[in-house]
Short mmCIF file of C-alpha atoms in Angstrom, two decimals:
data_model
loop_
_atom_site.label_atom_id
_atom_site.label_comp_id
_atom_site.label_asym_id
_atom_site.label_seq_id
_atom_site.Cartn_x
_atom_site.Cartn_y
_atom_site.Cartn_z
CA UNK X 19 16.32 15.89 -51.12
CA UNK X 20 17.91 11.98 -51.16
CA UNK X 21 15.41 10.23 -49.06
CA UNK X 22 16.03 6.13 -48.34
CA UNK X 23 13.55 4.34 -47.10
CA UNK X 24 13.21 0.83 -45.39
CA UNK X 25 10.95 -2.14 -45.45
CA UNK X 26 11.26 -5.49 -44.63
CA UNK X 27 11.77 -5.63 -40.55
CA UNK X 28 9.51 -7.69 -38.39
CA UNK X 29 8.82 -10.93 -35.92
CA UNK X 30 10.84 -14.07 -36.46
CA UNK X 31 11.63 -16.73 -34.71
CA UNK X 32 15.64 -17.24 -33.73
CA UNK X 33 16.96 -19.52 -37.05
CA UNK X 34 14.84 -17.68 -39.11
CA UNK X 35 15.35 -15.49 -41.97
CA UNK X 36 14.35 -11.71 -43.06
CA UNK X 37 15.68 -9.61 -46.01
CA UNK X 38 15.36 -5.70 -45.59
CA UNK X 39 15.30 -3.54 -48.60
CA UNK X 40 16.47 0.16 -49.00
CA UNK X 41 15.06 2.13 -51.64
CA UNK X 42 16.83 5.32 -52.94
CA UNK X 43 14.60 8.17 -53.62
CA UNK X 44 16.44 9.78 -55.97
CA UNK X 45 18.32 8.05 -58.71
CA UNK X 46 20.84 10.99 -59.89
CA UNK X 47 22.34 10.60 -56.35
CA UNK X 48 25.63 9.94 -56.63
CA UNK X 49 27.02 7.10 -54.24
CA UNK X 50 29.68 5.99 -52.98
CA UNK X 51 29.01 3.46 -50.47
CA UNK X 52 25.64 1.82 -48.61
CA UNK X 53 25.66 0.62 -45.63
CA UNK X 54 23.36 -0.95 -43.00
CA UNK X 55 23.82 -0.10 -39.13
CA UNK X 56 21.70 -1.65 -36.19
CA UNK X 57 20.32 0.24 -32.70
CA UNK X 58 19.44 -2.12 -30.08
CA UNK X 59 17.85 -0.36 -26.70
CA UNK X 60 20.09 1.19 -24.79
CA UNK X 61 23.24 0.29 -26.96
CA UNK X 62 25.43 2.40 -29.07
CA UNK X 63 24.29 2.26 -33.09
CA UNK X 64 26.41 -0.84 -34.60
CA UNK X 65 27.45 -1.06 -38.44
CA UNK X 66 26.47 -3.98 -39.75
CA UNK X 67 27.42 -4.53 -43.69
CA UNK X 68 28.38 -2.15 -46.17
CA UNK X 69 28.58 -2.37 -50.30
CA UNK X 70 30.38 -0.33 -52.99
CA UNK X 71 30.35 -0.59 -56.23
CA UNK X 72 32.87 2.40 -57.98
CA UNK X 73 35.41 -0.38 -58.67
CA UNK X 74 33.52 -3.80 -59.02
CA UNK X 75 31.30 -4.78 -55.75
CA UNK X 76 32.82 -4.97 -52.46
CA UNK X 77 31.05 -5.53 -49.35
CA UNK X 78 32.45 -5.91 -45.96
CA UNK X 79 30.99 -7.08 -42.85
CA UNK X 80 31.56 -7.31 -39.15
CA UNK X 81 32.33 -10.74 -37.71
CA UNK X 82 29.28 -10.55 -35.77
CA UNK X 83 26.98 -10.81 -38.90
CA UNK X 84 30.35 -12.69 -41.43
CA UNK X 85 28.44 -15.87 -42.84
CA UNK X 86 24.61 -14.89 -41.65
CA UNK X 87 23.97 -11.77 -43.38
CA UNK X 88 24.57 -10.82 -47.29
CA UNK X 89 24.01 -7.26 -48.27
CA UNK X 90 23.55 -6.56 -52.24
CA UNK X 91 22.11 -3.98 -54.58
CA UNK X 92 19.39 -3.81 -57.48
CA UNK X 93 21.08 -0.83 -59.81
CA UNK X 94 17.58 -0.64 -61.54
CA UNK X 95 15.97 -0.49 -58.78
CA UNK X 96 17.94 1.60 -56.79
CA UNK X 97 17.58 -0.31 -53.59
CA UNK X 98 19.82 -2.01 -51.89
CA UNK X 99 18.99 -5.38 -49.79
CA UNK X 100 20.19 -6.58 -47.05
CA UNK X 101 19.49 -10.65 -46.53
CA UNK X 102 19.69 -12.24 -42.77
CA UNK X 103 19.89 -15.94 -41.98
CA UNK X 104 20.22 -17.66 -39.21
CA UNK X 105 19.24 -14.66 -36.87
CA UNK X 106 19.48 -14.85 -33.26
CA UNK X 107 17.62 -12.93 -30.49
CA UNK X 108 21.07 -10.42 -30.34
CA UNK X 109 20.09 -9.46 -33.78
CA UNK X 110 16.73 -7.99 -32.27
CA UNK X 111 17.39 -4.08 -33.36
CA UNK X 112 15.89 -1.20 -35.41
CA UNK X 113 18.22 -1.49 -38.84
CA UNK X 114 19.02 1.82 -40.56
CA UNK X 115 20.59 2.04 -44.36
CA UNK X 116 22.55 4.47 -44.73
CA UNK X 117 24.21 6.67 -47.87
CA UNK X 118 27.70 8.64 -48.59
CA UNK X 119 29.00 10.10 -51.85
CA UNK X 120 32.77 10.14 -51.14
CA UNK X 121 35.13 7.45 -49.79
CA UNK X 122 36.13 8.51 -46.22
CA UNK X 123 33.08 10.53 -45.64
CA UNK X 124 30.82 10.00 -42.72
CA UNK X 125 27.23 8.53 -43.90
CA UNK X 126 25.20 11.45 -44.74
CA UNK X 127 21.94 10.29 -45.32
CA UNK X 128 19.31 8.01 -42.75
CA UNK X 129 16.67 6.33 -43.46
CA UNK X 130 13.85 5.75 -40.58
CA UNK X 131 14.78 2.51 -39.60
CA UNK X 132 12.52 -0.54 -39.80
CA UNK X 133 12.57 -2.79 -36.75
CA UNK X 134 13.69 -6.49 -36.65
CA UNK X 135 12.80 -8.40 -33.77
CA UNK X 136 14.02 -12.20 -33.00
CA UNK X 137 12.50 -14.21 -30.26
CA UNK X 138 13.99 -17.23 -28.54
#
């Protein structure tokens, strides 16, 4: 069973900075893509970044994060990262990763979510 699992959320204040990391439980898991997708209360679940690697790295990112937020990968560590700057008390949400083997498959697999709050 692939398990991911987050770390990294918290308090910080708005301007500040927070990287969350994504570990892969299993390293025989084949993948095709990583992403990282925010819930805020009461609002549908937003995707935030996403990373591939099967033909060089590519990464692509909302304009609502473009510039602030950089999301990379540690092969040996099988974890992927996903650095925030200059966050801003919209950015206040619990952040998922999230895991698919095939290009234009739906994310299959969730980690728990580690929440990131910003205050104004």
């Amino acid at each position: 069973q692939v398990q991911l699992v987050e770390s990294g959320g918290g308090l910080v204040q708005a301007g500040g900075s927070l990287r969350l990391s994504c570990e892969v439980s299993q390293r025989s898991f084949s993948v095709f893509a990583m992403g990282w997708f925010r819930q805020a209360p009461g609002k549908e679940r937003e995707f935030v970044a996403r990373i591939t690697w099967s033909s060089g790295i590519a990464t692509y990112y909302p304009d609502s994060v473009k510039g602030r937020f950089t999301i990379s990968r540690d092969n040996a560590k099988n974890t992927v990262y996903l650095e925030m700057t200059s966050l801003k008390p919209e950015d206040t949400a619990v952040y998922y990763c999230a895991a698919k083997e095939q290009a234009g498959a739906k994310y299959k697999y969730w980690g728990q979510g580690t929440q990131v709050t910003v205050s104004s």
